[in-house]
Coordinates of C-alpha atoms in Angstrom, one line a residue:
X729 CA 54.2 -5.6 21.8
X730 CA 51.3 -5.2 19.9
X731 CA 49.9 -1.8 21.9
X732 CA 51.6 1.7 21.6
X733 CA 50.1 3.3 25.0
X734 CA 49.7 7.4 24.3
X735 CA 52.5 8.1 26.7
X736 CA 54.7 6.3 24.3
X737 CA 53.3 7.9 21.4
X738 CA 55.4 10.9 21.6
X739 CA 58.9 9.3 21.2
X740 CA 57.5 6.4 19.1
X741 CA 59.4 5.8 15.0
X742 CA 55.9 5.4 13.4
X743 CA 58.5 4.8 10.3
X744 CA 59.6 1.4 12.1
X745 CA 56.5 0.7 13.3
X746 CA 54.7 0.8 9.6
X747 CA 58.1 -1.0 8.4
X748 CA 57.5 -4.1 10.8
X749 CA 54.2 -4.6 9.5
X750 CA 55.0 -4.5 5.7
X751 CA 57.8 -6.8 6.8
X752 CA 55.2 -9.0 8.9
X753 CA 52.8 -8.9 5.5
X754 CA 56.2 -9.7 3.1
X755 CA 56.5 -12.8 4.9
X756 CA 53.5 -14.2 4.0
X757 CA 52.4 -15.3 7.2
X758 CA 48.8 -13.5 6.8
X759 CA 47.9 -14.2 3.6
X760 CA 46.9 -18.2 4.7
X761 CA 43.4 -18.9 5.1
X762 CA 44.6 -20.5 8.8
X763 CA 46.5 -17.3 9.9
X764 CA 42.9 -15.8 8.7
X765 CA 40.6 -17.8 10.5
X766 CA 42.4 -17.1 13.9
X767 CA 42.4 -14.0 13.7
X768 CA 38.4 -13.8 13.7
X769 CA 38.1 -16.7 16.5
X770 CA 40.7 -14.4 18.7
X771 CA 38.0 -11.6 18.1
X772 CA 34.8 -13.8 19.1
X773 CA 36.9 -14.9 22.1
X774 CA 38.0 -10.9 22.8
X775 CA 33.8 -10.3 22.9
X776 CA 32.7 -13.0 24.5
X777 CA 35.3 -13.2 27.4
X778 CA 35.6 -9.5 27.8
X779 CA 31.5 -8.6 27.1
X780 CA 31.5 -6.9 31.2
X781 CA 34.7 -5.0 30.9
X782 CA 33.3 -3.7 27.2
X783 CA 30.0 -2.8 28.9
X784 CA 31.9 -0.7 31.5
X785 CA 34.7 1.2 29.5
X786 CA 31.2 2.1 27.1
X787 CA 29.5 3.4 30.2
X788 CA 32.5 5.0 31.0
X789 CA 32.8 7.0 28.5
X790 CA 29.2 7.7 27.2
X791 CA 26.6 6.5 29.8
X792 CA 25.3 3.6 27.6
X793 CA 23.2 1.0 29.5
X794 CA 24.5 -2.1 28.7
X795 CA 21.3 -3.4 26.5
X796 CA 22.3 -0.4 24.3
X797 CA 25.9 -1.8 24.6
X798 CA 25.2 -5.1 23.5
X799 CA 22.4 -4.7 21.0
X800 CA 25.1 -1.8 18.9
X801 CA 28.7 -2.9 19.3
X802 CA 29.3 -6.5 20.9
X803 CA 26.2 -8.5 19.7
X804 CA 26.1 -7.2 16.2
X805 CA 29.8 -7.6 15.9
X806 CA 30.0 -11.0 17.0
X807 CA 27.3 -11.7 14.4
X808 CA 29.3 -10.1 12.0
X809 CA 32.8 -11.4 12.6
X810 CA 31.1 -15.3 13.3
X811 CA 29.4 -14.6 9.6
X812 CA 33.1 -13.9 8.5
X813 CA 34.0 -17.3 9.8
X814 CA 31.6 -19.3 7.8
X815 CA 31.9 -17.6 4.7
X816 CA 35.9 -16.6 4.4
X817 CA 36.7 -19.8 2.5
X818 CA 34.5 -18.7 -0.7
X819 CA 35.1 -15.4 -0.1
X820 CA 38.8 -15.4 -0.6
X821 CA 38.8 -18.3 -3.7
X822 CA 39.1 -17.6 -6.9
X823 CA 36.4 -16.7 -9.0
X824 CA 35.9 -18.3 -12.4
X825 CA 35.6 -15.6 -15.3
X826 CA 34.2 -15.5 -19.0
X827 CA 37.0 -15.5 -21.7
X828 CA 35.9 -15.4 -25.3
X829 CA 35.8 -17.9 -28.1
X830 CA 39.0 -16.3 -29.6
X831 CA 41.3 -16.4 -26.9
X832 CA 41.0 -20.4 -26.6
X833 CA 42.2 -21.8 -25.0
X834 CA 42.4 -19.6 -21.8
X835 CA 41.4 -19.1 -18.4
X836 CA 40.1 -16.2 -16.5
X837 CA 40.0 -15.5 -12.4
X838 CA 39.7 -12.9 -10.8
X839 CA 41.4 -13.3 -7.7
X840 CA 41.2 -11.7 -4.0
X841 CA 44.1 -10.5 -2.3
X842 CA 45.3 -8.6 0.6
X843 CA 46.0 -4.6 0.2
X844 CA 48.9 -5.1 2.4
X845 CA 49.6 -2.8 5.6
X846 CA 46.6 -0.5 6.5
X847 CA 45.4 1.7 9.0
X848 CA 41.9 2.3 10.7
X849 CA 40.6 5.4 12.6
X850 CA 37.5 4.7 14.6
X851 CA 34.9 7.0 16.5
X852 CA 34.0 8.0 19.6
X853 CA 29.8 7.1 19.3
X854 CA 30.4 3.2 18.7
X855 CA 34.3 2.5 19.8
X856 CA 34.1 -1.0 19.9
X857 CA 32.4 -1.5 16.5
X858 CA 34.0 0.8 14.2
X859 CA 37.2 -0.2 15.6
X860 CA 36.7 -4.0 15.3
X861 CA 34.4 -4.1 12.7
X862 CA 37.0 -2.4 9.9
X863 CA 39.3 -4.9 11.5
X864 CA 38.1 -8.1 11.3
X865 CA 37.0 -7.5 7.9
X866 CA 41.1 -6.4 6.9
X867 CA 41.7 -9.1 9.1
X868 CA 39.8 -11.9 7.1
X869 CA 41.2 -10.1 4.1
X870 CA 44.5 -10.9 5.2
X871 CA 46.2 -7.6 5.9
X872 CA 48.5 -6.4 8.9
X873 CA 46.5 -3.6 10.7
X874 CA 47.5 -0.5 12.9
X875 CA 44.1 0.7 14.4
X876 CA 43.7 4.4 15.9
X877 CA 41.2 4.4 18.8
X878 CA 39.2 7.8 19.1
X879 CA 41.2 9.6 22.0
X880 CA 37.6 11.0 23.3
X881 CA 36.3 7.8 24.1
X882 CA 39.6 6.9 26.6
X883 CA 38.5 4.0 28.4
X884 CA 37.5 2.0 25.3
X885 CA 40.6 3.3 23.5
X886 CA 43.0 1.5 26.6
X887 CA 40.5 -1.4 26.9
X888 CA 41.1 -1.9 23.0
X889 CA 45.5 -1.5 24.0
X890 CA 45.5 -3.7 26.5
X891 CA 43.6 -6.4 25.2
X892 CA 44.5 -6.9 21.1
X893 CA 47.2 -8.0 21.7
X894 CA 46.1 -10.9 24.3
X895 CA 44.0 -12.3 21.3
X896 CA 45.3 -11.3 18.0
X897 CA 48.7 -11.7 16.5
X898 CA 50.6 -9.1 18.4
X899 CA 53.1 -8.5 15.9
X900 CA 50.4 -8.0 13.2
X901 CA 47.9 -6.0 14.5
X902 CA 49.1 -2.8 16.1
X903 CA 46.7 -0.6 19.0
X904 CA 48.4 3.1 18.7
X905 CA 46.4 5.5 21.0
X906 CA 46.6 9.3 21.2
X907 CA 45.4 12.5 19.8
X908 CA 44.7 14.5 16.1
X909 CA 49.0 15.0 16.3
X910 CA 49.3 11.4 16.6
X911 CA 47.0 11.0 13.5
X912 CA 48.6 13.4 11.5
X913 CA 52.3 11.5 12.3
X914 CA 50.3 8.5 11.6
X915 CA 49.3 9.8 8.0
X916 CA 52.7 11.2 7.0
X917 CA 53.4 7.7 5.9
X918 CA 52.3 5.2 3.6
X919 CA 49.8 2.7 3.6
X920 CA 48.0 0.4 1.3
X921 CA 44.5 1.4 2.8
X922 CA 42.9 3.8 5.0
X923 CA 39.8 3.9 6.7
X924 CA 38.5 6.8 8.4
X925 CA 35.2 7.5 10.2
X926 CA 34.1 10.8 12.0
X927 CA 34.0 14.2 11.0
X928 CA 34.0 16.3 7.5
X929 CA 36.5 18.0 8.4
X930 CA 38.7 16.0 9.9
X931 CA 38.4 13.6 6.4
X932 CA 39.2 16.5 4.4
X933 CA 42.6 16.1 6.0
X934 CA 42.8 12.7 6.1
X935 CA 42.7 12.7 2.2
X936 CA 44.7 16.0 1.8
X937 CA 47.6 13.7 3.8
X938 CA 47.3 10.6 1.9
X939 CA 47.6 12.3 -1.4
X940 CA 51.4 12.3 -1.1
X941 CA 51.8 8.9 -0.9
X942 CA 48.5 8.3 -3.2
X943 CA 46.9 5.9 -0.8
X944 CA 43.3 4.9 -0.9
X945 CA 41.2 6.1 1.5
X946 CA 37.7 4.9 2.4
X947 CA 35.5 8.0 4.5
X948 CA 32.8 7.1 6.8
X949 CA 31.2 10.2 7.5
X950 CA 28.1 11.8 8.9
X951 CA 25.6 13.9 7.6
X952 CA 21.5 15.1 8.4
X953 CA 19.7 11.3 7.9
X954 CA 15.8 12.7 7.2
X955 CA 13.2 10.4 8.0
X956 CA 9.7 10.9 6.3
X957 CA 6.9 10.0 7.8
X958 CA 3.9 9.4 5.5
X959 CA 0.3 9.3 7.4
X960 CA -0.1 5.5 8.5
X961 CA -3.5 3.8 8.0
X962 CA -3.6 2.3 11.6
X963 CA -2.8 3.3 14.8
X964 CA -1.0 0.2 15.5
X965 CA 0.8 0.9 12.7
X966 CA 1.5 4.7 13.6
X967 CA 2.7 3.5 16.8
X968 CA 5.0 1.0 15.3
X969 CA 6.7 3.9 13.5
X970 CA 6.9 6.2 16.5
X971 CA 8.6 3.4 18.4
X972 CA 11.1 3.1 15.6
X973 CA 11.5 6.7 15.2
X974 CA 12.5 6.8 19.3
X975 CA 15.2 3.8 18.6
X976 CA 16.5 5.6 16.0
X977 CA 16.9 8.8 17.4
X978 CA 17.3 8.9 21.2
X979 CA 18.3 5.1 21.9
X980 CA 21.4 4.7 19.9
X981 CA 24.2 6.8 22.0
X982 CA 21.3 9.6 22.5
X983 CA 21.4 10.4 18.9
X984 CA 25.1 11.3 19.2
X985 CA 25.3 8.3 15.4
X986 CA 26.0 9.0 12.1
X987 CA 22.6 7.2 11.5
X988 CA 20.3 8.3 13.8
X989 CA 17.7 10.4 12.4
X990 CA 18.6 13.9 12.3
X991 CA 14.8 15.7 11.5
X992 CA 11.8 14.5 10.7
X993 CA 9.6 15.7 7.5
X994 CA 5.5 14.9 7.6
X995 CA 2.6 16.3 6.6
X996 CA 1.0 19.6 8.3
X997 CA -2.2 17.6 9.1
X998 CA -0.8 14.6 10.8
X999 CA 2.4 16.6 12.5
X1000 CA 0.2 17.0 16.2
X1001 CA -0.4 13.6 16.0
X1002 CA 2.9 12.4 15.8
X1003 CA 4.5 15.1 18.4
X1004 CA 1.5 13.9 20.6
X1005 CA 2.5 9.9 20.1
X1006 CA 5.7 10.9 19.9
X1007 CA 5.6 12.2 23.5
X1008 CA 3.9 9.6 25.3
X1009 CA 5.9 7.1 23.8
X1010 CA 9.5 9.0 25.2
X1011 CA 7.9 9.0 28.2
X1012 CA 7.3 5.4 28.6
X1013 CA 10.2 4.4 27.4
X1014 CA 12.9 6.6 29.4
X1015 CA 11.9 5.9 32.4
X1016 CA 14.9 6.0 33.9
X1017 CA 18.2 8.7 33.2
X1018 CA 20.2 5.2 32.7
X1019 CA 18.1 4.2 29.4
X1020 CA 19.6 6.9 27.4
X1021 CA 23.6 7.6 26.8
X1022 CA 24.6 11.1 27.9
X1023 CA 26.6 13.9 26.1
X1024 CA 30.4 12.6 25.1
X1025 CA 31.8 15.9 27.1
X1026 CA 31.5 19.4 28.0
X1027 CA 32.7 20.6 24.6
X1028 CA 30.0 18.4 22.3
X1029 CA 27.6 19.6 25.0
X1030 CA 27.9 23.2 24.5
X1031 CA 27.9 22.6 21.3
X1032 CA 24.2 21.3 21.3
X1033 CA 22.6 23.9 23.6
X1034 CA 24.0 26.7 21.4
X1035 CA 22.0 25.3 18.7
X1036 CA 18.8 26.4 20.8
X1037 CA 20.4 29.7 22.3
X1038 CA 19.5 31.3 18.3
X1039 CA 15.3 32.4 19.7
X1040 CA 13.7 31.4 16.7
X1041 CA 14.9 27.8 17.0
X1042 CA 14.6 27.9 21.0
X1043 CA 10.6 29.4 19.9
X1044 CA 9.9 26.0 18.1
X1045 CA 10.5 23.6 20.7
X1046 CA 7.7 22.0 21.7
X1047 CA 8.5 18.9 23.8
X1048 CA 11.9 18.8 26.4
X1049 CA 14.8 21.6 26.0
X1050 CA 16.3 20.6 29.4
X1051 CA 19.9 20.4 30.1
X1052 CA 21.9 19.0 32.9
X1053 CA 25.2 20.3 32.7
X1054 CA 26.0 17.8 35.6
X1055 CA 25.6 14.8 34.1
X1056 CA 26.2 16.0 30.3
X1057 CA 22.6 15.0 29.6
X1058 CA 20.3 16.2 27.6
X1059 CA 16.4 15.7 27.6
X1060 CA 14.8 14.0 24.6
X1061 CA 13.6 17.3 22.8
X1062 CA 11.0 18.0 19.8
X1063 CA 11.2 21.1 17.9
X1064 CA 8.2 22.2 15.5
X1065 CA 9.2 23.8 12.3
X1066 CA 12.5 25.5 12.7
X1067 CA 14.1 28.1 10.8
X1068 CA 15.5 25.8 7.3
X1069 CA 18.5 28.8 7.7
X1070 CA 19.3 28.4 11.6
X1071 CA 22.4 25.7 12.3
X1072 CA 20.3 23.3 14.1
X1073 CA 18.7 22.9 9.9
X1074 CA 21.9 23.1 8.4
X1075 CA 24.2 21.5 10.4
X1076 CA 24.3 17.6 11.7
X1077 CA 23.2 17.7 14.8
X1078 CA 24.5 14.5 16.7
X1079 CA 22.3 14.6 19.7
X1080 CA 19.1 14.4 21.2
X1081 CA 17.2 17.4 19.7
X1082 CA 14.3 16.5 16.8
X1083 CA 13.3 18.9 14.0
X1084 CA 10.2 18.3 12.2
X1085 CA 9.6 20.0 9.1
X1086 CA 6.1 20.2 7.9
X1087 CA 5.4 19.7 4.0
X1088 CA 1.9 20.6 2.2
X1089 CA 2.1 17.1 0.9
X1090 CA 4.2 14.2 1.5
X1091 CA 5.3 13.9 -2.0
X1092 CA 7.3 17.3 -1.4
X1093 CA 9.4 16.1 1.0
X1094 CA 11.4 14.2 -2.1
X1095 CA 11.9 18.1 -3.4
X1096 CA 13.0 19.2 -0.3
X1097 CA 15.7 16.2 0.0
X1098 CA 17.1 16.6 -3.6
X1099 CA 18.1 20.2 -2.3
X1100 CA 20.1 19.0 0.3
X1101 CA 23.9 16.7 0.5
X1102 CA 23.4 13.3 -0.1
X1103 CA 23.0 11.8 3.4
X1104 CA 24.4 8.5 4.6
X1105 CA 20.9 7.3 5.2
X1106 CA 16.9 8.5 4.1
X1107 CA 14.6 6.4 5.9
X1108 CA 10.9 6.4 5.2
X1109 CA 7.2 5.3 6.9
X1110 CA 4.7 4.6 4.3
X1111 CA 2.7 2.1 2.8
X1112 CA 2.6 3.9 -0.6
X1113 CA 4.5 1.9 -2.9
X1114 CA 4.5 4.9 -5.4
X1115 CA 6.0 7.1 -3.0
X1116 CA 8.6 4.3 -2.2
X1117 CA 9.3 3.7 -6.0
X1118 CA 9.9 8.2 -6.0
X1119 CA 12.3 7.9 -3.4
X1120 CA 14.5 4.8 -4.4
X1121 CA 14.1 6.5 -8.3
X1122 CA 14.7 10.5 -7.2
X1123 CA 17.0 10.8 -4.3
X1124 CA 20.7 9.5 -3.4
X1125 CA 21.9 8.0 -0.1
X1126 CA 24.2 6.1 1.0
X1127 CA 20.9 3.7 2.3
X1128 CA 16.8 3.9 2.2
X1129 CA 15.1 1.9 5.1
X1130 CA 11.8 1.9 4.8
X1131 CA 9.5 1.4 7.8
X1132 CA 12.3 0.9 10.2
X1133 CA 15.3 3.1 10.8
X1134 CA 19.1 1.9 12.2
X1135 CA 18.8 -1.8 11.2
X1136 CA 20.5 -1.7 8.4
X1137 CA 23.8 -1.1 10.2
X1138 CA 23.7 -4.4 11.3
X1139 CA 22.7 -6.5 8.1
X1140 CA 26.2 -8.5 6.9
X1141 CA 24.0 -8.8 3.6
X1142 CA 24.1 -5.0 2.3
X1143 CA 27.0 -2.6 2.2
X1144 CA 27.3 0.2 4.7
X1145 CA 28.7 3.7 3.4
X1146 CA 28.0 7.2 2.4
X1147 CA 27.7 8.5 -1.2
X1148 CA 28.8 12.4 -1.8
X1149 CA 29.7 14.4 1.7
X1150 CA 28.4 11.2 3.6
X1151 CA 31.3 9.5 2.5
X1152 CA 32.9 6.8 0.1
X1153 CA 33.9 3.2 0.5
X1154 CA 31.2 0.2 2.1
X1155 CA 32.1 -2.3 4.5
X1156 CA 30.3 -5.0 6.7
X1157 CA 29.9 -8.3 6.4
X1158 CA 31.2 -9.5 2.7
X1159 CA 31.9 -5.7 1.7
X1160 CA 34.8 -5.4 4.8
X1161 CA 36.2 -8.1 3.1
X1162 CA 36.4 -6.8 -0.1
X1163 CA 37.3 -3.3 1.2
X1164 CA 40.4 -4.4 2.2
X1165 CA 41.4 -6.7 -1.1
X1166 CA 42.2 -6.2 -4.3
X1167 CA 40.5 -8.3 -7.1
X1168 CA 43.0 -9.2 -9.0
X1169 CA 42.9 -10.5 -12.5
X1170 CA 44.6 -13.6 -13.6
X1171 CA 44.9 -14.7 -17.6
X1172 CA 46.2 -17.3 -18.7
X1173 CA 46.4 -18.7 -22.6
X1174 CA 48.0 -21.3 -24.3
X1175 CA 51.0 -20.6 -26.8
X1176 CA 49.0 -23.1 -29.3
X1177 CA 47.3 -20.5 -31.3
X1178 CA 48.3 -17.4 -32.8
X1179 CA 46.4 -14.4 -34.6
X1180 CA 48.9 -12.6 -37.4
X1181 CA 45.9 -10.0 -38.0
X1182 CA 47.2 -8.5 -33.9
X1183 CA 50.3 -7.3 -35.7
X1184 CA 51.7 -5.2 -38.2
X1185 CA 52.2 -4.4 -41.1
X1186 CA 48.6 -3.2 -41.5
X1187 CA 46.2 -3.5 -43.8
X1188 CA 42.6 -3.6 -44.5
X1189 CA 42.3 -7.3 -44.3
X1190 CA 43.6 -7.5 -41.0
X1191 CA 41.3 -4.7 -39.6
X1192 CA 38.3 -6.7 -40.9
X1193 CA 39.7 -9.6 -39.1
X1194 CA 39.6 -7.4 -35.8
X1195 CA 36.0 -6.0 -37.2
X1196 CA 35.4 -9.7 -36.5
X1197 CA 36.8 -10.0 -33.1
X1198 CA 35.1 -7.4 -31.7
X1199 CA 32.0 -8.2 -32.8
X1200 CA 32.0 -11.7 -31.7
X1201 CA 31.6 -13.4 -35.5
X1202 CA 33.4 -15.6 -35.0
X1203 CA 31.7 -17.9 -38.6
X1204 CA 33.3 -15.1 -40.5
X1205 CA 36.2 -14.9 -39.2
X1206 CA 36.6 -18.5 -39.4
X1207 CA 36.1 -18.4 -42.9
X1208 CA 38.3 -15.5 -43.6
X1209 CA 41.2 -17.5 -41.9
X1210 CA 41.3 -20.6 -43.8
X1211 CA 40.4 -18.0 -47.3
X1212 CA 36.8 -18.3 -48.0
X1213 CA 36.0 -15.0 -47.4
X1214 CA 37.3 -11.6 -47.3

């Protein structure tokens, strides 16, 4: 069986559950690049044969139209997993490295390997992609996997049950749903990596618990993304950035990402203009209740209209504010200089409410970020290089986009991950390969030569021998070998 259902999970020996995968990784059977391989073609085949039943389970259990289904889980992940495909073979071979002159003759590789037995916690706001992505990538690396679905995203959590098994080794890759106490159980044994992604809090833990067994961990976690927004030469070009800003925000699971934008900072001048762009532009393209994902549940919810119930925030709105306790939706709402002290400034808000901070001049806005946590993401609209160069050379991140916002998630070519509170550890593409191996480092020399000056006894003549060495003169010390010089 390669699902634990949650009414199983009670009663379940996690111990002999973790002990049949290191047993399953002992034998060897997933360390071959064919074991590999068919692991990632069982994944494609998962996404492409089950792409309707994935767009329901996400409507299910967040509202997502099914463009916003495909576009952020299944067809970025079956670009990413295909990308694994093609590239596994030089990924897992050996890599030549330098030796030096002295130690001929030798070899040096550094060489990839699986971590062993690990375990993935996913989210809620993308439950197909940071379930599967983590996975193929410890997958490809050749690892036995358990993987813990987020229990608030149900449907997609006994989608993701049911169906590993059908196309993955069942006896490898292990689907154990459930709550935080089924986590905790989870943790209270050892594994050879972990990956978690969600909240602060909720990582704390994760690392408080894997500290008795001393197991990495890798923490995907969110923070307040900023975006600035410099004042664009064109209007084409202002529009451009609006309709990125909208993606970014309110089209990506209604904001409810560790990405999305979380306020915006701009100048005071050309703040009117972009609420006013800003407005039209929401309205043409949310047309429909459908286009946006709603609220994940009454809890999250409340959570979000609390953050206007405090009347100096609820006094800056300026575009939307309406909620729908119905439907657990929320209207795409602006807000104009909020308190920097209120929650909605200093916590992340995960949702469909935009700050925007004015700034005397744009160049402040770097000042006002190098106050704050390091976020998992700064994006920024501008054409001024110098401003660019100031951001890259002044802030940390995990990311900078500039002129776009969100894409980078799906580029197999550059790491993802947080730096700080946003997190540690960086997967996709390549880096969920390497996340899940360890480089290890392979030496091999000849017995043909050997170096007295290594050993005692000591004396000065052997320490200008290793003077030598060290420095790479390797004349001199060839000379002071066969006598020639001291």
């Amino acid at each position: 069986m390669g699902s634990v259902p949650a009414e199983e999970t009670a009663a379940l020996d996690f111990g002999g559950l973790v002990g049949d995968l290191r047993e399953v990784y002992e034998s060897g059977r997933t360390r071959g690049l064919e074991w590999r391989q068919a692991q990632l073609r069982g994944l494609v085949r998962l996404l492409e044969e089950k792409e309707e039943d994935i767009f329901d389970v996400l409507r299910e259990d967040l509202g997502k139209h099914r463009a916003e289904a495909f576009r952020d889980e299944v067809g970025v992940l079956k670009k990413s997993v295909v990308d694994k495909l093609q590239n596994l073979k030089n990924w897992a071979a050996p890599e030549k490295a330098h030796t030096p002159l002295v130690a001929f003759p030798a070899t040096a590789l550094v060489l990839p390997e699986p971590l062993g037995v690990v375990l993935i916690f996913s989210c809620w706001n993308l439950p197909i992609g940071l379930a599967l992505e983590p996975l193929s990538g410890a997958l490809a690396a050749g690892n036995t996997v358990v993987v813990k679905p987020s229990e608030l995203a149900p449907s997609t959590s006994a989608f993701l049950a049911a169906n590993i098994p059908k196309y993955l080794d069942a006896k490898a890759v292990k689907v154990v749903e459930g709550g935080a106490d089924v986590g905790e159980k989870l943790m209270e044994h050892r594994w050879d990596k972990v990956l978690f992604t969600g909240s602060s809090r909720v990582g704390r833990l994760i690392m408080t618990k894997a500290a008795k067994h001393l197991t990495p961990v890798a923490l995907e976690l969110g923070s307040k993304c900023p975006c600035i927004v410099d004042w664009l030469d064109s209007n084409r070009d202002s529009q451009v950035a609006v309709n990125r800003i909208i993606g970014a925000k309110w089209s990506t699971c209604s904001g409810q990402a560790c990405i999305a934008i979380d306020y915006v900072l701009v100048e005071e001048e050309f703040a009117p203009i972009l609420i006013e762009m800003l407005k039209s532009t929401l309205k043409r393209f949310f047309t429909e209740p459908e286009f946006m994902a709603r609220i994940l549940n009454e809890k999250h919810f409340k959570r979000l209209k609390d953050l206007l119930a405090d009347r100096r925030v609820a006094a800056s709105v300026v575009h939307g504010g309406h909620f729908n306790p119905k439907t657990l939706s929320i209207e795409p709402t602006l807000l104009l200089n909020p308190p920097l002290d209120s929650d909605i400034m200093t916590e992340e808000i995960f949702g469909p409410l935009l700050p925007i901070i004015t700034v005397k001049k744009i160049e402040d806005s770097i000042k006002f970020l190098k106050s704050k946590p390091k976020p998992l993401a700064i994006y920024a609209f501008t054409r001024n290089e110098n401003l660019k160069s100031r951001i890259i050379q002044e802030t940390s991140s995990g990311s900078i986009t500039f002129n776009d916002a969100i894409v980078q998630y799906g580029l197999d070519s550059i790491p993802f991950g947080g730096v700080g509170h946003s997190g540690f550890g960086q997967y996709h593409g390549k880096y969920s390969f390497e996340m899940f191996s360890h480089k290890k480092a392979v030496l091999k020399r000849s017995l043909l030569i050997e170096f007295m000056f290594r050993y005692p006894p000591w004396d000065e003549s052997k320490i200008g021998m290793l003077r030598r060495v060290f420095s790479f003169d390797y004349i001199s010390l060839f000379f002071a070998l066969i006598g020639l010089r001291r």
